[in-house]
mmCIF file of C-alpha atoms and ligand atoms in Angstrom:
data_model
loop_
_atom_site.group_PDB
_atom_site.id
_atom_site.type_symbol
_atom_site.label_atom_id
_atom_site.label_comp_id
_atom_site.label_asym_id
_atom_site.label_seq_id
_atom_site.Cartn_x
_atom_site.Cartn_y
_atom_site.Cartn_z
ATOM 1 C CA UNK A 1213 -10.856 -30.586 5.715
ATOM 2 C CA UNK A 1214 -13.866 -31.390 4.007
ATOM 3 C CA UNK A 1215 -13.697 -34.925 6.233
ATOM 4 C CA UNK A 1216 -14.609 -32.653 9.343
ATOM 5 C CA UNK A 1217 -17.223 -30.357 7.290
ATOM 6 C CA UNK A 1218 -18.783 -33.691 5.453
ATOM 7 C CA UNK A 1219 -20.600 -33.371 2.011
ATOM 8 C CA UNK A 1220 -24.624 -32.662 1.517
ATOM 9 C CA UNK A 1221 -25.488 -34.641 -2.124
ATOM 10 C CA UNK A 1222 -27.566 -32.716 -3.848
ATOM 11 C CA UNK A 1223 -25.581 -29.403 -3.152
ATOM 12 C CA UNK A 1224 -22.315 -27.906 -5.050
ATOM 13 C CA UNK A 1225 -19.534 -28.344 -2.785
ATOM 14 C CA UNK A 1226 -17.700 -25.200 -1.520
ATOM 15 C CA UNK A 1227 -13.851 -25.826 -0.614
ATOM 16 C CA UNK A 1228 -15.018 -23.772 3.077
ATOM 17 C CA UNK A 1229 -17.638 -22.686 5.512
ATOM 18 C CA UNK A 1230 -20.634 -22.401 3.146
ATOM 19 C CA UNK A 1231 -22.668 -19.376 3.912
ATOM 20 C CA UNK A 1232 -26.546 -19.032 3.804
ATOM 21 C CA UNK A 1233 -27.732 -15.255 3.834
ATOM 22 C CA UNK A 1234 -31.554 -14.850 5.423
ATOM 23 C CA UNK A 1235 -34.192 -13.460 3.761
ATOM 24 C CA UNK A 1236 -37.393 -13.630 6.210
ATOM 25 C CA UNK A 1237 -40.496 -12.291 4.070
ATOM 26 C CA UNK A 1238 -42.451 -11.666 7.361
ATOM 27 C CA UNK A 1239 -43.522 -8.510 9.151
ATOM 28 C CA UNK A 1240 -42.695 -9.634 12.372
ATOM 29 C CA UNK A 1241 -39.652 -11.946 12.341
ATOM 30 C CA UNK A 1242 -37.438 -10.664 15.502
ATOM 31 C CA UNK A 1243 -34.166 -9.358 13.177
ATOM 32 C CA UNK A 1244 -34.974 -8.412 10.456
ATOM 33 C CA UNK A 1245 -38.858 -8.742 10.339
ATOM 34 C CA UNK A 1246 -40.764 -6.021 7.794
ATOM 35 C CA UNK A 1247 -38.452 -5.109 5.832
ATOM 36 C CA UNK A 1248 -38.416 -7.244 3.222
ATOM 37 C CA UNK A 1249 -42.047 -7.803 3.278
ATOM 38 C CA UNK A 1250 -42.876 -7.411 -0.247
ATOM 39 C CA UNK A 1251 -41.863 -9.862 -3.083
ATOM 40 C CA UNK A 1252 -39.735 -7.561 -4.572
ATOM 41 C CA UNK A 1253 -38.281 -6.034 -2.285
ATOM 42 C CA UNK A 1254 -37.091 -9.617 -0.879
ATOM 43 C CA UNK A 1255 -35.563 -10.656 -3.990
ATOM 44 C CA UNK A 1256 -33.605 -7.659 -4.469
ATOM 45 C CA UNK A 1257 -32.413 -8.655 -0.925
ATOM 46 C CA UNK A 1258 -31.810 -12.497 -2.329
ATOM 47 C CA UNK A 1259 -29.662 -11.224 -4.767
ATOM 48 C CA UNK A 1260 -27.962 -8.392 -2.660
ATOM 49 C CA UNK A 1261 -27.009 -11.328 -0.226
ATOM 50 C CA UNK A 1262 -25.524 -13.200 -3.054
ATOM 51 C CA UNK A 1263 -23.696 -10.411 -4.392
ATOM 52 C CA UNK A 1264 -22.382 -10.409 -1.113
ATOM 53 C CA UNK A 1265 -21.265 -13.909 -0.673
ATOM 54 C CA UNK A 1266 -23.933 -15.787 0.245
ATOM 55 C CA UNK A 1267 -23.377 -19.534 -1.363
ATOM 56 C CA UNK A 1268 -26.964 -20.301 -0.467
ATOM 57 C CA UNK A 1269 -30.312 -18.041 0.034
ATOM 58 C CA UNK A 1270 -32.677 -19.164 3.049
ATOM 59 C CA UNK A 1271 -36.174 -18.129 2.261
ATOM 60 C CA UNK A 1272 -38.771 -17.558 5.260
ATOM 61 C CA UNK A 1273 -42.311 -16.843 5.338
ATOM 62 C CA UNK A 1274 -42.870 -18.006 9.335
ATOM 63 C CA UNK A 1275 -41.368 -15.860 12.164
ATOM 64 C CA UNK A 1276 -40.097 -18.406 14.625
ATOM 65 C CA UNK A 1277 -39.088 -15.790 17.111
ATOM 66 C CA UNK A 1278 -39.687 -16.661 21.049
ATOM 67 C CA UNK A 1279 -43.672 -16.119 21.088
ATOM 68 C CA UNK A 1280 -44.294 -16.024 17.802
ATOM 69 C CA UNK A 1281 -47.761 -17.461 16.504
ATOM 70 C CA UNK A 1282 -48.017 -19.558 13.359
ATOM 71 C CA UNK A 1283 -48.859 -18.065 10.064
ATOM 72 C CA UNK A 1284 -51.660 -19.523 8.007
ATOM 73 C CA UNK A 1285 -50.790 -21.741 4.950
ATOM 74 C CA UNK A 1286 -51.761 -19.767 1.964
ATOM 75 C CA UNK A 1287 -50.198 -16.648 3.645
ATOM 76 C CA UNK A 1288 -47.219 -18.583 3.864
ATOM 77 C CA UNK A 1289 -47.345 -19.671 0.365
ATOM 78 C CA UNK A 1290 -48.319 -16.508 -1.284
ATOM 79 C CA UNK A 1291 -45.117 -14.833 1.081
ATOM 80 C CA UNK A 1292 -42.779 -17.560 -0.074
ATOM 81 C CA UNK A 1293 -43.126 -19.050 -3.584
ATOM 82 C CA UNK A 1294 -42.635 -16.082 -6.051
ATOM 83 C CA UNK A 1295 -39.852 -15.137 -4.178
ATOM 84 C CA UNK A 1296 -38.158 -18.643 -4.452
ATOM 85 C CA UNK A 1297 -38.819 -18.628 -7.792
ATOM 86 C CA UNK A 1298 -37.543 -15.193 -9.071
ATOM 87 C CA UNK A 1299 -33.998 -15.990 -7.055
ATOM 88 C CA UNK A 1300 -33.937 -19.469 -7.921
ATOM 89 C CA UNK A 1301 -34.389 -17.940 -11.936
ATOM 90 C CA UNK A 1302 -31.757 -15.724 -11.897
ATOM 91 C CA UNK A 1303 -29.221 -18.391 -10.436
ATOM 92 C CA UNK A 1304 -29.527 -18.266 -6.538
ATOM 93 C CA UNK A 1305 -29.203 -21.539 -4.622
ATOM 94 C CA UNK A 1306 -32.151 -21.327 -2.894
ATOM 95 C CA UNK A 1307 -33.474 -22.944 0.224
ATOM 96 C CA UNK A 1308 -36.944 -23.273 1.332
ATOM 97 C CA UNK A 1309 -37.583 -21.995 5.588
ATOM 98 C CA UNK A 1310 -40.631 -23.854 6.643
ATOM 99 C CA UNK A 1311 -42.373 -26.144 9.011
ATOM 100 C CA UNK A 1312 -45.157 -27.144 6.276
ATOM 101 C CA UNK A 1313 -44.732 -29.691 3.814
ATOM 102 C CA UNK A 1314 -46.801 -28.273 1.243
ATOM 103 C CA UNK A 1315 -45.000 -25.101 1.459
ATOM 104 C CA UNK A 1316 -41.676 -27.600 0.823
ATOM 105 C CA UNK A 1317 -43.298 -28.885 -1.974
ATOM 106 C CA UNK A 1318 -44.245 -25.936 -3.726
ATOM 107 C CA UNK A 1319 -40.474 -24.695 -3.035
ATOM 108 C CA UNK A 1320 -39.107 -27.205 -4.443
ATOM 109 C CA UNK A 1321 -40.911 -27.167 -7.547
ATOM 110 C CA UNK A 1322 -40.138 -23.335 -7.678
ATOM 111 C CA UNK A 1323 -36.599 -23.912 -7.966
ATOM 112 C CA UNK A 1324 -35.508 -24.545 -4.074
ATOM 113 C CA UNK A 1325 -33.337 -27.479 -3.774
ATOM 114 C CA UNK A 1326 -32.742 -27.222 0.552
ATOM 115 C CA UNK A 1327 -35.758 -27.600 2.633
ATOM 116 C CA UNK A 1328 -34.665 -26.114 5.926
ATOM 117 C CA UNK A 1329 -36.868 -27.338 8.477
ATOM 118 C CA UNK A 1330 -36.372 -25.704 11.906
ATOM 119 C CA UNK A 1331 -38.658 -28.707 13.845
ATOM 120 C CA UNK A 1332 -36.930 -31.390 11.658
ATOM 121 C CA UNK A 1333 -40.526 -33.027 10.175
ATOM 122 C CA UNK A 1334 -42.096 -32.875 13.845
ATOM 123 C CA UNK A 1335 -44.553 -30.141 13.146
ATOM 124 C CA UNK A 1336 -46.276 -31.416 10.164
ATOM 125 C CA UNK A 1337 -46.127 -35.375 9.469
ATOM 126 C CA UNK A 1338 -46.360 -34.767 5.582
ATOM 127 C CA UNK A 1339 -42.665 -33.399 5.821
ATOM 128 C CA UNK A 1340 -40.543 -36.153 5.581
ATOM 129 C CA UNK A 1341 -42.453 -37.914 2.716
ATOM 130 C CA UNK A 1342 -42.749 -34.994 0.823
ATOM 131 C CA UNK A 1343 -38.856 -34.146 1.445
ATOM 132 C CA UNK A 1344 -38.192 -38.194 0.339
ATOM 133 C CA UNK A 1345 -40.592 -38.008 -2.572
ATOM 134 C CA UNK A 1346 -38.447 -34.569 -3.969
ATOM 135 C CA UNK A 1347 -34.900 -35.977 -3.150
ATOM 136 C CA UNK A 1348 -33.687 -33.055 -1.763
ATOM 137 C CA UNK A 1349 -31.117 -32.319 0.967
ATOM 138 C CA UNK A 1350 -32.980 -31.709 4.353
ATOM 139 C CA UNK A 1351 -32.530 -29.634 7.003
ATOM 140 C CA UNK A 1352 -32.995 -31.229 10.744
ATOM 141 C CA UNK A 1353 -32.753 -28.654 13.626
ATOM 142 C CA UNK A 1354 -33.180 -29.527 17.149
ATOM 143 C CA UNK A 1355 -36.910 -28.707 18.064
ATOM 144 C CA UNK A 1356 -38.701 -28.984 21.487
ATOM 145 C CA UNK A 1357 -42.122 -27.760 20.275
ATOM 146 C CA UNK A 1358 -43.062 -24.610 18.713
ATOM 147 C CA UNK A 1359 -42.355 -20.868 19.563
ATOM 148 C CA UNK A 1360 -45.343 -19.419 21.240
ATOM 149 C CA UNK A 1361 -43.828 -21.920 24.340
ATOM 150 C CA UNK A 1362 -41.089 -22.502 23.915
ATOM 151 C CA UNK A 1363 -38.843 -21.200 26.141
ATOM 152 C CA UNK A 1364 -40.179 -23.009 29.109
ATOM 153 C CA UNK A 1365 -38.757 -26.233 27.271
ATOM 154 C CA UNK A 1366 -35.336 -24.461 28.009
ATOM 155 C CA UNK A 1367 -34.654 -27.345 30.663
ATOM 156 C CA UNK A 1368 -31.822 -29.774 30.248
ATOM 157 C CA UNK A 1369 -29.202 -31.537 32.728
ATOM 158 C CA UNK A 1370 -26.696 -31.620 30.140
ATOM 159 C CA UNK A 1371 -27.629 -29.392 26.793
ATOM 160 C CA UNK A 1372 -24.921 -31.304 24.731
ATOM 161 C CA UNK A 1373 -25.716 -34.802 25.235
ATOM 162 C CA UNK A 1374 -29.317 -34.177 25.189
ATOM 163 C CA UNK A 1375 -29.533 -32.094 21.813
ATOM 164 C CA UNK A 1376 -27.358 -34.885 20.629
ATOM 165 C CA UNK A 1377 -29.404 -37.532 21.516
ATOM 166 C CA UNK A 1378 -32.339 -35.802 20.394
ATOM 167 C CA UNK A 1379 -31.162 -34.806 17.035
ATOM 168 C CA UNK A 1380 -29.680 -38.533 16.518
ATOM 169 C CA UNK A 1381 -33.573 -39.385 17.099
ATOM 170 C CA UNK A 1382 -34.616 -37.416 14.300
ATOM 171 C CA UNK A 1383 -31.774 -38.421 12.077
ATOM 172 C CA UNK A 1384 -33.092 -41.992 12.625
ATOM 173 C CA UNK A 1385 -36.441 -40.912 11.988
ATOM 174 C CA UNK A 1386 -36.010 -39.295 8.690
ATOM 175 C CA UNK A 1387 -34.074 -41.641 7.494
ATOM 176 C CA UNK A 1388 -35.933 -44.176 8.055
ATOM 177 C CA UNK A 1389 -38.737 -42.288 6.732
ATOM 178 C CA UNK A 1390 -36.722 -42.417 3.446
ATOM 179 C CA UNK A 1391 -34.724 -39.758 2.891
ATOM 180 C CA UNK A 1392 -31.090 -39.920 2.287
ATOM 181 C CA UNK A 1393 -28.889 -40.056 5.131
ATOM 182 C CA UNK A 1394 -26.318 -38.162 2.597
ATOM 183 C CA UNK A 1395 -28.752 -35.108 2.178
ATOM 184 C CA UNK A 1396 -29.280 -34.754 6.164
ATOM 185 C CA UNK A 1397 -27.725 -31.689 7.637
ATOM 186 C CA UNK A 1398 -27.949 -31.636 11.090
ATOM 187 C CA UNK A 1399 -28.619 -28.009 13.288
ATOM 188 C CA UNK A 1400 -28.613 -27.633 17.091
ATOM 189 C CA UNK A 1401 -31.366 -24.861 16.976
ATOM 190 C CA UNK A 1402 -29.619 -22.257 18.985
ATOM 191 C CA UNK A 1403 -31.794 -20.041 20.922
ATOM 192 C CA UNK A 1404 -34.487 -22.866 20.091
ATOM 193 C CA UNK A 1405 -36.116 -24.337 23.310
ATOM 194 C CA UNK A 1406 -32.603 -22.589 25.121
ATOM 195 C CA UNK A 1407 -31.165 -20.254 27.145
ATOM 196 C CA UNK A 1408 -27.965 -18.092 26.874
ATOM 197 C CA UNK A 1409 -26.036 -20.696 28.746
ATOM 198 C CA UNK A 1410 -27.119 -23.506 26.444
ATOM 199 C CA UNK A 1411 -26.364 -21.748 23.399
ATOM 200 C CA UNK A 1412 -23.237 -20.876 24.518
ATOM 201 C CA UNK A 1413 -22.058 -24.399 25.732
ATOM 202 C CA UNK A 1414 -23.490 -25.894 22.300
ATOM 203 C CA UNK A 1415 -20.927 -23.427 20.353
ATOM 204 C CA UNK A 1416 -17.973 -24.365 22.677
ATOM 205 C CA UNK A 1417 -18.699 -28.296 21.898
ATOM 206 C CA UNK A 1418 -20.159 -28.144 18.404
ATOM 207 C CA UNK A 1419 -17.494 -30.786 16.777
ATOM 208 C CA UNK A 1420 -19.092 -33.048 19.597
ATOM 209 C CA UNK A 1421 -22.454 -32.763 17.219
ATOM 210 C CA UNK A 1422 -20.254 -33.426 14.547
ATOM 211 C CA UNK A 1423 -20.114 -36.848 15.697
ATOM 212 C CA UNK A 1424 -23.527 -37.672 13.964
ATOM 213 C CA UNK A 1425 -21.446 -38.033 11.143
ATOM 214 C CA UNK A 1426 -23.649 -35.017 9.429
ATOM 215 C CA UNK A 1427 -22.592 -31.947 8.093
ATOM 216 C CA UNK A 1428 -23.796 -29.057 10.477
ATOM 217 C CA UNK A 1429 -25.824 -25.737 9.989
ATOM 218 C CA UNK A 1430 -24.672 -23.093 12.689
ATOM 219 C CA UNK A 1431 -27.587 -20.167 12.834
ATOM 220 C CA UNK A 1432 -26.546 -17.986 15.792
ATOM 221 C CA UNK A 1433 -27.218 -14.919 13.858
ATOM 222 C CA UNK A 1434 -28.435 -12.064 15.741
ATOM 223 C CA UNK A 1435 -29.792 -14.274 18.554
ATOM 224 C CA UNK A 1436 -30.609 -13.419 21.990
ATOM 225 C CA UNK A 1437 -27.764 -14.975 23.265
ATOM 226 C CA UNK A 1438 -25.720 -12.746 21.528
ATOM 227 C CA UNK A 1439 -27.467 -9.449 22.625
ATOM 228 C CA UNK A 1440 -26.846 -10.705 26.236
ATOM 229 C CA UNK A 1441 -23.486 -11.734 26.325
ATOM 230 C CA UNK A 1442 -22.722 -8.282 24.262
ATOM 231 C CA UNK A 1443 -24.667 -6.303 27.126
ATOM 232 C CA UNK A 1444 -22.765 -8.313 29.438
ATOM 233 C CA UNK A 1445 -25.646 -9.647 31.557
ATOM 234 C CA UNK A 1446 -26.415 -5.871 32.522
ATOM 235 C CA UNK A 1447 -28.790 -2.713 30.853
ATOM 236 C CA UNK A 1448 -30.527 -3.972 27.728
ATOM 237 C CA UNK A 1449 -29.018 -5.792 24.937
ATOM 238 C CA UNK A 1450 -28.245 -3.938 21.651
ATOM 239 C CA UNK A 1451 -30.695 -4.672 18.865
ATOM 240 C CA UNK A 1452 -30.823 -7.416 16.838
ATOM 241 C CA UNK A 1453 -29.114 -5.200 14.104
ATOM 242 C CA UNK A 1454 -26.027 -4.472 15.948
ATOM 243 C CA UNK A 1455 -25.258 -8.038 16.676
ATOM 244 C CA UNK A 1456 -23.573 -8.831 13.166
ATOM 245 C CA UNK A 1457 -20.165 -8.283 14.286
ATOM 246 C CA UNK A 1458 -20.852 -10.824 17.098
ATOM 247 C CA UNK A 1459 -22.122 -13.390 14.744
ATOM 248 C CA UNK A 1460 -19.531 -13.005 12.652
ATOM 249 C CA UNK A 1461 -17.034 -13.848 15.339
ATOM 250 C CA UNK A 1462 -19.676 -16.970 15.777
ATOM 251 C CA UNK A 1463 -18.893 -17.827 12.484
ATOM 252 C CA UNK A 1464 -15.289 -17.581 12.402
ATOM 253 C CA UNK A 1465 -16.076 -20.109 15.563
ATOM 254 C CA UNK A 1466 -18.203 -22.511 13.825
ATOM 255 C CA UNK A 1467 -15.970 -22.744 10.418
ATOM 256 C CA UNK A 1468 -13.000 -23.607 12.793
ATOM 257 C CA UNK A 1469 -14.903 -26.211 14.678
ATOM 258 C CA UNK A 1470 -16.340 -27.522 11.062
ATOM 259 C CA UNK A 1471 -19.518 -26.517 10.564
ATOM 260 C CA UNK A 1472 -20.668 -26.967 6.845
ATOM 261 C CA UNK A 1473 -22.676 -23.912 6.972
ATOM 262 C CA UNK A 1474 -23.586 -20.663 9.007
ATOM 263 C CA UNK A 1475 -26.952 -19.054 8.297
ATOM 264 C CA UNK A 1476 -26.821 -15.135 8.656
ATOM 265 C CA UNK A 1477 -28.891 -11.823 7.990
ATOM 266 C CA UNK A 1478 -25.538 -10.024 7.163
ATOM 267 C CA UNK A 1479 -23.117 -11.641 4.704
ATOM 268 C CA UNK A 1480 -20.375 -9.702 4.068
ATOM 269 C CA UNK A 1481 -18.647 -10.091 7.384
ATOM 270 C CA UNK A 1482 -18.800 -13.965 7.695
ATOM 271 C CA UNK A 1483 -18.455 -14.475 3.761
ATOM 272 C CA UNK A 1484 -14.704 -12.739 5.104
ATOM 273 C CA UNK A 1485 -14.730 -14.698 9.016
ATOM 274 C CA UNK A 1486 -15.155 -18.376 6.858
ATOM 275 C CA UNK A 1487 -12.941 -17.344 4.536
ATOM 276 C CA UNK A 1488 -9.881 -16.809 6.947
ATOM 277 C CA UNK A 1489 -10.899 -19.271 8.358
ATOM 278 C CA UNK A 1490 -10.134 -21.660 5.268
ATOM 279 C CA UNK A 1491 -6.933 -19.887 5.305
ATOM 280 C CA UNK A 1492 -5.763 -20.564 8.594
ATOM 281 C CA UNK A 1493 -7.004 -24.593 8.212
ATOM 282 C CA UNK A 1494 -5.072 -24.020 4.647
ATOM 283 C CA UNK A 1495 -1.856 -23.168 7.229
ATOM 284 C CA UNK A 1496 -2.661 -25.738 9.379
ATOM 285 C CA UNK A 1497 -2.457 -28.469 6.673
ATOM 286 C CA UNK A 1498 0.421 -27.186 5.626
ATOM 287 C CA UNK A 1499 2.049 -26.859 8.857
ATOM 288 C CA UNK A 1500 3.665 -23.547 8.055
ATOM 289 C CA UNK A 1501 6.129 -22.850 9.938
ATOM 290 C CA UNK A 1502 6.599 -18.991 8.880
HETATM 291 N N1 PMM B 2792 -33.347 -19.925 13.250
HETATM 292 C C1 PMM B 2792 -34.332 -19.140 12.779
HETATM 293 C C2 PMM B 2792 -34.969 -19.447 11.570
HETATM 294 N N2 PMM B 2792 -34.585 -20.511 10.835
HETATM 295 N N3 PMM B 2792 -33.193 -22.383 10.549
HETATM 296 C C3 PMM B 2792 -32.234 -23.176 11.000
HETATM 297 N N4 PMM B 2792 -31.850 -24.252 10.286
HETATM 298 N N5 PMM B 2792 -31.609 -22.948 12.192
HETATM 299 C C4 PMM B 2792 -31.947 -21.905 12.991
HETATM 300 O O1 PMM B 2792 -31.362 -21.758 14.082
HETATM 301 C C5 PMM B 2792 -32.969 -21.022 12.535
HETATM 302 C C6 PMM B 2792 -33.583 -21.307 11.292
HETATM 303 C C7 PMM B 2792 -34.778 -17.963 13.574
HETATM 304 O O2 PMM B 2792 -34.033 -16.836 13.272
HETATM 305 P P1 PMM B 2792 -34.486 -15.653 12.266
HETATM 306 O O3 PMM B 2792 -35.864 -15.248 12.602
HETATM 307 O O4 PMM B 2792 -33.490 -14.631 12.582
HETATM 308 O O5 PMM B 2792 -34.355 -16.105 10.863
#
């Protein structure tokens, strides 16, 4: 099955669903903002999440949450680095969460081999040559324009085809901007520039994005979408903390429909979703009959 998941160069390969745990050092980031706002507290929550399961450790300084406004650099920096480092020393297979290519580079050269890049190079043009420069595997997630407007980007006549297109766009671009095509993970930025209903219809047809011929992030994790499809459409949604069940059952989803990754806050109930998952494709292949 690893045909339908793909390969990232540059990463260990994982015989399933890989699975990247969250760590947002922020105060405000909408799930799981403040509490790990201190170095050390997020690196005890790095290496919790890899205890856990978590093949890969996504760390944020920038809340991207609907509204948010942008962090300053050397905030960023001084949020980020030491805690890439201190995970990326004891072992952890760290990626780097962040618009700014300087933040990128510093990752890197504290031990983060991923750059996760939720506008895919659009917000600052020193991204993609930095990203080249390094050699590392990239992250490109479908991005209408930053948070603080976001939502009223939420407009499409067909979500699928138009996140496709868009995303093939930046593909193009970042490859031509010299990076490896074979380090390009692709990401259709759920909850990004889109409404429940978009979210929704890009999890039903995610092995159309497979047809990019990338391997694919899934990072539904405690989203909005979630909350409202949990509440039902009526009363208030139940807090970001008691969605992890639901995103679990999104990742049981996404590691059917071969997505090479899932990015969550909570590990330990998709590190089990991907791996029956595995199991089940393990029966397909095998065409058990029981
Ligand atoms: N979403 C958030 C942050 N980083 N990265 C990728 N690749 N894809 C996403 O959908 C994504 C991301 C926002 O969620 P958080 O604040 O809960 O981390």
């Amino acid at each position: 099955m690893s045909t339908l998941r793909g390969r990232v160069a540059g990463l260990p390969e994982w015989d399933r669903c890989a699975v990247m745990g969250v760590v947002n050092v922020t105060p405000d980031s909408f799930s799981d903002g403040g509490r790990w706002f201190d170095t050390a507290a997020a690196v005890k929550r790095g290496l919790g999440l890899a205890a856990e399961g978590a093949d890969l450790v996504d760390v944020g300084g920038e809340s991207t949450r609907p509204g948010a406004s942008r962090v300053d650099e050397d905030e960023e920096l001084r949020r980020v680095i030491p805690v890439v480092r201190d995970l990326s020393a004891e072992g952890v297979v760290v990626s780097v969460d962040t618009m700014r290519a300087s933040v990128a580079e510093q990752a890197v050269a504290a031990g983060a081999v991923l750059v996760n890049d939720v506008s895919g190079g659009l917000a600052d043009p020193a991204m993609v040559p930095v990203v080249a420069a390094a050699g590392v595997p990239f992250v490109v997630m479908h991005w209408r324009g930053f948070s603080a407007d976001m939502n009223s980007r939420a407009v499409y006549r067909d979500v699928v085809g138009e996140v496709l297109a868009e995303l093939r766009e930046r593909l193009d671009a970042v490859v031509a901007g010299g990076v490896a095509s074979e380090r390009v993970v692709i990401d259709p930025g759920l909850g990004f520039a889109k409404n429940a209903e978009h979210d929704l219809a890009l999890v039903a047809r995610l092995r159309e994005l497979r047809g990019l011929g990338r391997p694919l992030l899934v990072a539904a994790s405690r989203k909005r979408f979630l909350g409202q499809v949990l509440s039902g459409g009526e009363g208030s949604p139940p807090p970001a903390r008691e969605r992890d069940a639901a995103t679990a059952a999104v990742s049981a989803i996404a590691a059917r429909e071969g997505a090479w990754a899932v990015r969550v806050h909570e590990v330990r109930a998709t590190a089990d979703a991907v791996r029956v998952a595995r199991a089940v494709e393990g029966a397909e292949r095998t065409g058990a009959t029981g």
